[in-house]
Amino acid sequence: MIGVLVSGEGSNLQALIDEGLPIAAVASNRSDAPALVRAGAAGIPSAVFPLDQHASREERDEAMADWLAGLGVQWVVLAGYMHLLRPSFLERFPERVINVHPALLPQFPGTHAIEDALAAGVRETGATVHYVDEGVDSGSVIAQERVAVQEDDTVDTLRTRIQVVEHRLLPKVVRELCAR
Ligand code: GAR
């Protein structure tokens, strides 16, 4: 079973739902994440773990890991989850936490990958699915796909084309990993 962590829109969560993958739980650090509405519409249990309701980041991550494990989660997918995870969380799901990122890592890690790619003037960028470690978008790469940058691209137009790729790549990788 899969647990999905979200902080925002949840378009990647929706792609996983639409693929029919076995999602047992959706967790967020933000109570206002639209992704939670998508989880509810799909009948998937969800919970919010805001930092300000926990004594520390470790304690929050451990509570989140407990909740996920209690629902039978074995694989954790970060789909637009914008916090780092503490080692105590990662150790609960060893080699079983993955993330999707809108760039060809190791290029442009962090929360502004698309803005950074445009500012750097690169001719191509893309999407990456990778294992999660304690760093910022720094774990080993599982799959990547390239996206050409067009001369008139804005952040919005480039993001739209990268997300088309993400919505295909992430469910494909998750399906393959879960079948192992
Ligand atoms: C996705 O494009 C994902 O690659 C990115 O956040 C977006 C979330 O969209 N993640 C990162 O930048 C991680 N560093 P979504 O909420 O619609 O799936």
Coordinates of N, CA and C and ligand atoms in Angstrom, one line a residue:
M1 N 0.8 -1.2 0.0 CA 0.0 0.0 0.0 C 0.9 1.3 0.0
I2 N 0.3 2.3 -0.6 CA 1.1 3.6 -0.8 C 0.5 4.7 0.1
G3 N 1.4 5.5 0.7 CA 1.0 6.7 1.4 C 1.5 7.9 0.5
V4 N 0.7 8.9 0.3 CA 1.1 10.0 -0.5 C 1.2 11.3 0.4
L5 N 2.3 12.0 0.4 CA 2.5 13.2 1.1 C 2.3 14.4 0.2
V6 N 1.5 15.4 0.6 CA 1.2 16.5 -0.3 C 1.2 17.8 0.5
S7 N 1.5 18.9 -0.2 CA 1.4 20.3 0.4 C 0.5 21.2 -0.4
G8 N 0.2 20.9 -1.7 CA -0.4 21.8 -2.5 C -1.6 21.3 -3.4
E9 N -1.5 21.6 -4.6 CA -2.6 21.3 -5.6 C -3.0 19.9 -5.6
G10 N -2.0 19.0 -5.7 CA -2.3 17.6 -5.7 C -2.6 17.0 -7.1
S11 N -2.0 17.7 -8.1 CA -2.3 17.1 -9.5 C -1.5 15.8 -9.7
N12 N -0.4 15.7 -9.0 CA 0.3 14.4 -9.1 C -0.4 13.3 -8.3
L13 N -0.9 13.7 -7.1 CA -1.8 12.8 -6.4 C -2.9 12.3 -7.3
Q14 N -3.6 13.2 -8.0 CA -4.7 12.9 -8.9 C -4.2 11.9 -9.9
A15 N -3.0 12.1 -10.5 CA -2.5 11.1 -11.5 C -2.3 9.7 -10.9
L16 N -1.9 9.7 -9.7 CA -1.7 8.4 -9.0 C -3.1 7.7 -8.7
I17 N -4.1 8.5 -8.3 CA -5.4 8.0 -8.1 C -6.0 7.5 -9.4
D18 N -5.9 8.3 -10.5 CA -6.4 8.0 -11.8 C -5.8 6.7 -12.4
E19 N -4.6 6.4 -12.0 CA -3.9 5.2 -12.4 C -4.4 4.0 -11.7
G20 N -5.2 4.2 -10.6 CA -5.7 3.0 -9.9 C -4.7 2.4 -8.9
L21 N -3.7 3.2 -8.5 CA -2.7 2.6 -7.6 C -3.3 2.5 -6.2
P22 N -2.8 1.5 -5.4 CA -3.4 1.3 -4.1 C -2.9 2.3 -3.1
I23 N -3.6 3.4 -3.0 CA -3.3 4.5 -2.0 C -4.1 4.3 -0.8
A24 N -3.4 4.1 0.3 CA -4.1 3.8 1.6 C -4.3 5.1 2.4
A25 N -3.5 6.1 2.1 CA -3.5 7.3 3.0 C -2.8 8.5 2.3
V26 N -3.3 9.7 2.6 CA -2.7 10.9 2.2 C -2.5 11.8 3.4
A27 N -1.3 12.3 3.5 CA -0.9 13.2 4.7 C -0.4 14.5 4.1
S28 N -0.7 15.5 4.9 CA -0.2 16.9 4.5 C 0.3 17.6 5.7
N29 N 1.2 18.6 5.4 CA 1.6 19.5 6.5 C 0.7 20.7 6.5
R30 N -0.2 20.9 5.5 CA -1.0 22.0 5.4 C -2.5 21.6 5.4
S31 N -3.3 22.3 6.2 CA -4.7 21.9 6.3 C -5.4 22.5 5.1
D32 N -4.8 23.5 4.4 CA -5.5 24.1 3.3 C -5.1 23.6 1.9
A33 N -4.4 22.5 1.9 CA -3.9 21.9 0.6 C -5.1 21.4 -0.2
P34 N -5.3 21.9 -1.4 CA -6.4 21.4 -2.2 C -6.2 19.9 -2.5
A35 N -5.0 19.4 -2.4 CA -4.8 17.9 -2.6 C -5.7 17.1 -1.6
L36 N -6.0 17.7 -0.4 CA -6.8 16.9 0.5 C -8.2 16.7 0.0
V37 N -8.7 17.7 -0.7 CA -10.1 17.6 -1.3 C -10.1 16.4 -2.3
R38 N -9.0 16.3 -3.1 CA -8.9 15.2 -4.1 C -8.9 13.9 -3.3
A39 N -8.2 13.8 -2.2 CA -8.1 12.6 -1.5 C -9.6 12.2 -1.0
G40 N -10.2 13.2 -0.4 CA -11.6 13.0 0.1 C -12.5 12.5 -1.0
A41 N -12.4 13.2 -2.2 CA -13.3 12.8 -3.3 C -13.1 11.3 -3.8
A42 N -11.8 10.9 -3.6 CA -11.5 9.5 -3.9 C -11.8 8.5 -2.8
G43 N -12.2 9.0 -1.7 CA -12.5 8.2 -0.5 C -11.2 7.7 0.2
I44 N -10.2 8.4 0.1 CA -8.9 8.0 0.7 C -8.7 8.7 2.0
P45 N -8.4 8.0 3.1 CA -8.2 8.7 4.4 C -7.1 9.7 4.3
S46 N -7.3 10.8 4.9 CA -6.3 11.9 5.0 C -6.1 12.4 6.3
A47 N -5.0 13.0 6.6 CA -4.7 13.6 7.9 C -3.7 14.8 7.7
V48 N -3.8 15.8 8.6 CA -2.9 16.9 8.5 C -2.0 16.9 9.7
F49 N -0.7 17.2 9.5 CA 0.3 17.2 10.5 C 1.1 18.5 10.5
P50 N 0.4 19.6 10.9 CA 1.1 20.9 10.9 C 2.2 21.0 11.9
L51 N 3.3 21.6 11.5 CA 4.5 21.7 12.4 C 4.1 22.4 13.7
D52 N 3.2 23.4 13.7 CA 2.9 24.2 14.9 C 2.0 23.4 15.9
Q53 N 1.6 22.2 15.5 CA 0.9 21.4 16.5 C 1.7 20.3 17.1
H54 N 3.0 20.3 16.8 CA 3.9 19.3 17.4 C 5.1 20.0 18.0
A55 N 5.7 19.3 19.0 CA 6.8 19.9 19.8 C 8.0 20.1 18.9
S56 N 8.2 19.3 17.9 CA 9.4 19.4 17.1 C 9.1 18.8 15.7
R57 N 10.1 19.0 14.8 CA 9.9 18.4 13.5 C 10.0 16.9 13.6
E58 N 10.9 16.4 14.4 CA 11.1 15.0 14.6 C 9.7 14.4 15.1
E59 N 9.2 15.0 16.1 CA 7.9 14.5 16.7 C 6.8 14.5 15.7
R60 N 6.8 15.5 14.8 CA 5.7 15.6 13.8 C 5.9 14.5 12.8
D61 N 7.2 14.3 12.3 CA 7.5 13.3 11.3 C 7.2 11.9 11.9
E62 N 7.5 11.7 13.2 CA 7.2 10.3 13.8 C 5.7 10.1 13.9
A63 N 5.0 11.1 14.2 CA 3.5 10.9 14.3 C 3.0 10.6 12.9
M64 N 3.5 11.3 11.9 CA 3.0 11.0 10.5 C 3.4 9.6 10.1
A65 N 4.6 9.1 10.5 CA 5.0 7.8 10.1 C 4.2 6.8 10.8
D66 N 3.8 7.0 12.1 CA 3.0 6.1 12.9 C 1.6 6.0 12.2
W67 N 1.1 7.1 11.8 CA -0.3 7.1 11.2 C -0.3 6.4 9.8
L68 N 0.8 6.6 9.0 CA 0.9 5.9 7.7 C 1.0 4.4 7.9
A69 N 2.0 4.1 8.8 CA 2.2 2.6 9.0 C 1.0 1.9 9.6
G70 N 0.2 2.6 10.4 CA -1.0 2.0 11.0 C -2.0 1.7 9.9
L71 N -1.9 2.4 8.8 CA -2.9 2.2 7.7 C -2.3 1.2 6.6
G72 N -1.2 0.6 7.0 CA -0.6 -0.4 6.1 C 0.3 0.1 5.0
V73 N 0.8 1.4 5.2 CA 1.6 1.9 4.1 C 3.0 1.3 4.1
Q74 N 3.5 0.9 2.9 CA 4.8 0.4 2.8 C 5.7 1.3 1.9
W75 N 5.1 2.0 0.9 CA 5.8 2.9 0.1 C 5.2 4.3 0.3
V76 N 6.1 5.3 0.4 CA 5.7 6.7 0.6 C 6.1 7.5 -0.6
V77 N 5.1 8.2 -1.2 CA 5.4 9.0 -2.4 C 5.2 10.5 -2.0
L78 N 6.2 11.3 -2.2 CA 6.1 12.8 -2.0 C 5.6 13.4 -3.3
A79 N 4.4 13.9 -3.3 CA 3.8 14.5 -4.6 C 3.6 15.9 -4.3
G80 N 4.6 16.8 -4.4 CA 4.5 18.2 -4.1 C 4.5 18.4 -2.6
Y81 N 5.2 17.6 -1.8 CA 5.3 17.8 -0.4 C 6.6 18.6 -0.2
M82 N 6.4 19.8 0.5 CA 7.4 20.8 0.5 C 8.2 21.0 1.8
H83 N 8.2 19.9 2.6 CA 9.1 19.9 3.8 C 10.1 18.8 3.7
L84 N 11.3 19.0 4.3 CA 12.2 17.9 4.4 C 11.7 16.9 5.4
L85 N 12.1 15.6 5.2 CA 11.8 14.6 6.2 C 12.9 14.2 7.1
R86 N 12.7 14.0 8.4 CA 13.7 13.7 9.3 C 14.1 12.2 9.1
P87 N 15.4 11.9 9.5 CA 15.9 10.5 9.4 C 14.9 9.5 10.1
S88 N 14.3 10.0 11.2 CA 13.5 9.0 12.0 C 12.2 8.6 11.1
F89 N 11.8 9.5 10.2 CA 10.8 9.1 9.3 C 11.3 8.2 8.2
L90 N 12.4 8.5 7.6 CA 13.0 7.8 6.5 C 13.4 6.3 6.9
E91 N 13.8 6.2 8.2 CA 14.2 4.9 8.7 C 13.0 4.0 8.8
R92 N 11.8 4.5 8.9 CA 10.6 3.7 9.0 C 10.3 3.0 7.7
F93 N 10.7 3.7 6.6 CA 10.4 3.2 5.3 C 11.7 3.1 4.4
P94 N 12.6 2.2 4.8 CA 13.9 2.3 4.2 C 13.9 2.0 2.7
E95 N 14.5 2.9 1.9 CA 14.6 2.8 0.5 C 13.2 2.7 -0.1
R96 N 12.2 3.2 0.6 CA 10.8 3.2 0.1 C 10.1 4.5 0.1
V97 N 10.9 5.6 0.1 CA 10.3 6.9 0.0 C 10.8 7.6 -1.3
I98 N 9.9 8.0 -2.2 CA 10.3 8.6 -3.4 C 9.6 10.0 -3.6
N99 N 10.2 10.8 -4.5 CA 9.8 12.2 -4.7 C 9.7 12.5 -6.2
V100 N 8.8 13.4 -6.6 CA 8.9 13.9 -8.0 C 9.3 15.3 -7.9
H101 N 10.2 15.7 -8.9 CA 10.7 17.1 -8.9 C 10.7 17.6 -10.3
P102 N 10.4 18.9 -10.5 CA 10.3 19.5 -11.8 C 11.6 20.0 -12.4
A103 N 12.6 19.2 -12.5 CA 13.9 19.6 -13.1 C 14.6 18.3 -13.3
L104 N 15.7 18.4 -14.1 CA 16.6 17.2 -14.3 C 17.7 17.3 -13.2
L105 N 17.3 16.7 -12.0 CA 18.3 16.7 -10.9 C 19.6 16.0 -11.4
P106 N 20.7 16.4 -10.9 CA 20.9 17.4 -9.8 C 20.8 18.8 -10.1
Q107 N 20.4 19.2 -11.3 CA 20.1 20.6 -11.6 C 18.9 21.1 -10.9
F108 N 18.9 22.3 -10.4 CA 17.8 23.0 -9.9 C 17.0 22.3 -8.8
P109 N 17.6 21.9 -7.7 CA 16.9 21.4 -6.6 C 16.1 22.5 -5.9
G110 N 15.2 22.2 -4.9 CA 14.6 23.2 -4.2 C 13.2 23.5 -4.6
T111 N 12.6 24.6 -4.1 CA 11.2 24.9 -4.3 C 11.0 25.8 -5.5
H112 N 12.0 26.3 -6.2 CA 11.8 27.2 -7.3 C 12.5 26.6 -8.6
A113 N 12.3 25.3 -8.8 CA 13.1 24.7 -9.9 C 12.8 25.3 -11.3
I114 N 11.5 25.6 -11.5 CA 11.1 26.1 -12.8 C 11.6 27.5 -13.0
E115 N 11.4 28.3 -12.0 CA 12.0 29.7 -12.1 C 13.5 29.7 -12.3
D116 N 14.2 28.8 -11.5 CA 15.6 28.7 -11.6 C 16.1 28.3 -13.0
A117 N 15.4 27.3 -13.6 CA 15.7 26.9 -15.0 C 15.6 28.0 -16.0
L118 N 14.5 28.7 -15.9 CA 14.3 29.9 -16.8 C 15.3 30.9 -16.6
A119 N 15.7 31.2 -15.3 CA 16.7 32.3 -15.0 C 18.0 31.8 -15.5
A120 N 18.3 30.5 -15.5 CA 19.6 30.1 -16.0 C 19.7 30.0 -17.5
G121 N 18.6 30.1 -18.2 CA 18.6 30.1 -19.6 C 18.9 28.8 -20.3
V122 N 18.6 27.7 -19.6 CA 18.9 26.3 -20.1 C 17.9 26.1 -21.3
R123 N 18.4 25.2 -22.2 CA 17.5 24.9 -23.4 C 16.6 23.7 -23.1
E124 N 17.0 22.9 -22.1 CA 16.1 21.8 -21.7 C 16.1 21.7 -20.1
T125 N 14.9 21.2 -19.7 CA 14.8 20.9 -18.3 C 14.0 19.6 -18.2
G126 N 13.2 19.3 -17.2 CA 12.5 18.1 -17.2 C 11.9 17.7 -15.9
A127 N 11.7 16.4 -15.7 CA 11.1 15.9 -14.5 C 11.9 14.7 -14.0
T128 N 12.0 14.6 -12.7 CA 12.8 13.5 -12.1 C 12.0 12.8 -11.0
V129 N 12.1 11.5 -11.0 CA 11.6 10.7 -9.8 C 12.8 10.1 -9.1
H130 N 12.9 10.3 -7.8 CA 14.1 9.9 -7.1 C 13.8 9.4 -5.7
Y131 N 14.8 8.6 -5.2 CA 14.6 8.2 -3.8 C 14.9 9.5 -2.9
V132 N 14.3 9.5 -1.8 CA 14.4 10.6 -0.8 C 15.4 10.3 0.2
D133 N 16.3 11.3 0.5 CA 17.2 11.2 1.6 C 17.0 12.5 2.4
E134 N 17.9 12.8 3.4 CA 17.7 13.9 4.2 C 17.9 15.3 3.5
G135 N 18.5 15.3 2.4 CA 18.8 16.5 1.7 C 17.7 17.1 0.9
V136 N 18.0 18.2 0.2 CA 17.0 18.8 -0.6 C 17.0 18.2 -2.0
D137 N 16.1 17.4 -2.4 CA 16.0 16.8 -3.7 C 17.3 16.1 -4.1
S138 N 17.9 15.4 -3.1 CA 19.3 14.9 -3.4 C 19.5 13.4 -3.4
G139 N 18.4 12.6 -3.3 CA 18.6 11.2 -3.3 C 18.8 10.6 -4.7
S140 N 19.1 9.3 -4.8 CA 19.5 8.8 -6.2 C 18.3 8.8 -7.1
V141 N 18.6 9.0 -8.4 CA 17.6 9.2 -9.4 C 17.1 7.8 -9.9
I142 N 15.8 7.7 -10.0 CA 15.1 6.5 -10.5 C 14.8 6.7 -12.0
A143 N 14.2 7.8 -12.3 CA 13.8 8.0 -13.7 C 13.8 9.5 -14.0
Q144 N 14.1 9.9 -15.3 CA 14.0 11.3 -15.7 C 13.5 11.3 -17.1
E145 N 12.8 12.5 -17.4 CA 12.4 12.7 -18.8 C 12.6 14.2 -19.1
R146 N 13.1 14.4 -20.3 CA 13.5 15.8 -20.7 C 12.3 16.6 -21.2
V147 N 12.3 17.9 -21.0 CA 11.3 18.8 -21.6 C 12.1 20.0 -22.2
A148 N 11.8 20.3 -23.4 CA 12.5 21.4 -24.1 C 12.0 22.7 -23.5
V149 N 12.9 23.7 -23.3 CA 12.4 25.0 -22.9 C 12.3 25.9 -24.2
Q150 N 11.1 26.5 -24.4 CA 10.8 27.3 -25.6 C 11.2 28.8 -25.3
E151 N 11.5 29.5 -26.3 CA 11.9 30.9 -26.1 C 10.9 31.8 -25.4
D152 N 9.6 31.5 -25.7 CA 8.6 32.4 -25.1 C 8.0 31.7 -23.8
D153 N 8.7 30.7 -23.3 CA 8.1 30.1 -22.1 C 8.0 31.0 -20.9
T154 N 6.9 31.0 -20.1 CA 6.8 31.6 -18.8 C 6.9 30.4 -17.8
V155 N 6.9 30.8 -16.5 CA 6.9 29.8 -15.5 C 5.6 28.9 -15.7
D156 N 4.5 29.6 -16.0 CA 3.3 28.8 -16.1 C 3.3 27.8 -17.3
T157 N 3.7 28.3 -18.4 CA 3.7 27.4 -19.6 C 4.7 26.3 -19.4
L158 N 5.8 26.6 -18.9 CA 6.8 25.5 -18.7 C 6.4 24.5 -17.6
R159 N 5.8 25.0 -16.6 CA 5.3 24.1 -15.5 C 4.2 23.2 -16.1
T160 N 3.3 23.8 -16.9 CA 2.3 22.9 -17.5 C 2.8 21.8 -18.3
R161 N 3.9 22.0 -19.1 CA 4.4 20.9 -19.9 C 5.2 20.0 -19.0
I162 N 5.9 20.5 -18.0 CA 6.6 19.5 -17.1 C 5.6 18.6 -16.4
Q163 N 4.5 19.2 -15.9 CA 3.6 18.4 -15.2 C 2.9 17.4 -16.0
V164 N 2.7 17.6 -17.3 CA 2.2 16.6 -18.2 C 3.1 15.4 -18.1
V165 N 4.4 15.6 -18.1 CA 5.4 14.5 -18.0 C 5.4 13.9 -16.6
E166 N 5.3 14.7 -15.6 CA 5.3 14.2 -14.2 C 4.1 13.2 -14.0
H167 N 2.9 13.6 -14.6 CA 1.7 12.8 -14.4 C 1.8 11.5 -15.1
R168 N 2.7 11.4 -16.1 CA 2.9 10.1 -16.7 C 4.0 9.3 -16.0
L169 N 5.1 10.0 -15.7 CA 6.3 9.4 -15.2 C 6.1 8.8 -13.8
L170 N 5.5 9.6 -12.9 CA 5.4 9.2 -11.5 C 4.5 8.0 -11.3
P171 N 3.3 7.9 -11.9 CA 2.5 6.7 -11.7 C 3.2 5.5 -12.3
K172 N 3.9 5.6 -13.4 CA 4.6 4.5 -14.1 C 5.7 4.0 -13.1
V173 N 6.5 4.9 -12.5 CA 7.6 4.4 -11.6 C 7.0 3.8 -10.4
V174 N 5.9 4.4 -9.8 CA 5.3 3.8 -8.6 C 4.8 2.4 -8.9
R175 N 4.1 2.3 -10.0 CA 3.6 0.9 -10.4 C 4.7 -0.1 -10.5
E176 N 5.8 0.3 -11.1 CA 7.0 -0.6 -11.2 C 7.6 -1.0 -9.9
L177 N 7.8 0.0 -9.0 CA 8.4 -0.2 -7.7 C 7.5 -1.1 -6.9
C178 N 6.2 -0.8 -6.9 CA 5.3 -1.6 -6.0 C 5.2 -3.1 -6.5
A179 N 5.5 -3.3 -7.8 CA 5.4 -4.7 -8.3 C 6.6 -5.5 -7.9
R180 N 7.6 -4.9 -7.4 CA 8.9 -5.7 -7.1 C 8.6 -6.7 -5.9
Ligands
GAR1 C1 5.1 19.3 -8.8 O1 5.5 19.9 -10.0 C2 6.4 18.7 -8.1 O2 7.3 18.3 -9.0 C3 6.9 19.9 -7.3 O3 5.7 20.5 -6.8 C4 4.7 20.3 -7.8 C5 3.4 19.9 -7.0 O4 2.3 19.9 -7.8 N1 7.8 19.4 -6.3 C6 8.9 20.1 -5.9 O5 9.2 21.1 -6.4 C7 9.8 19.4 -4.9 N2 11.0 20.0 -4.7 P1 1.0 19.1 -7.4 O6 0.7 19.5 -6.0 O7 0.0 19.6 -8.4 O8 1.3 17.6 -7.6

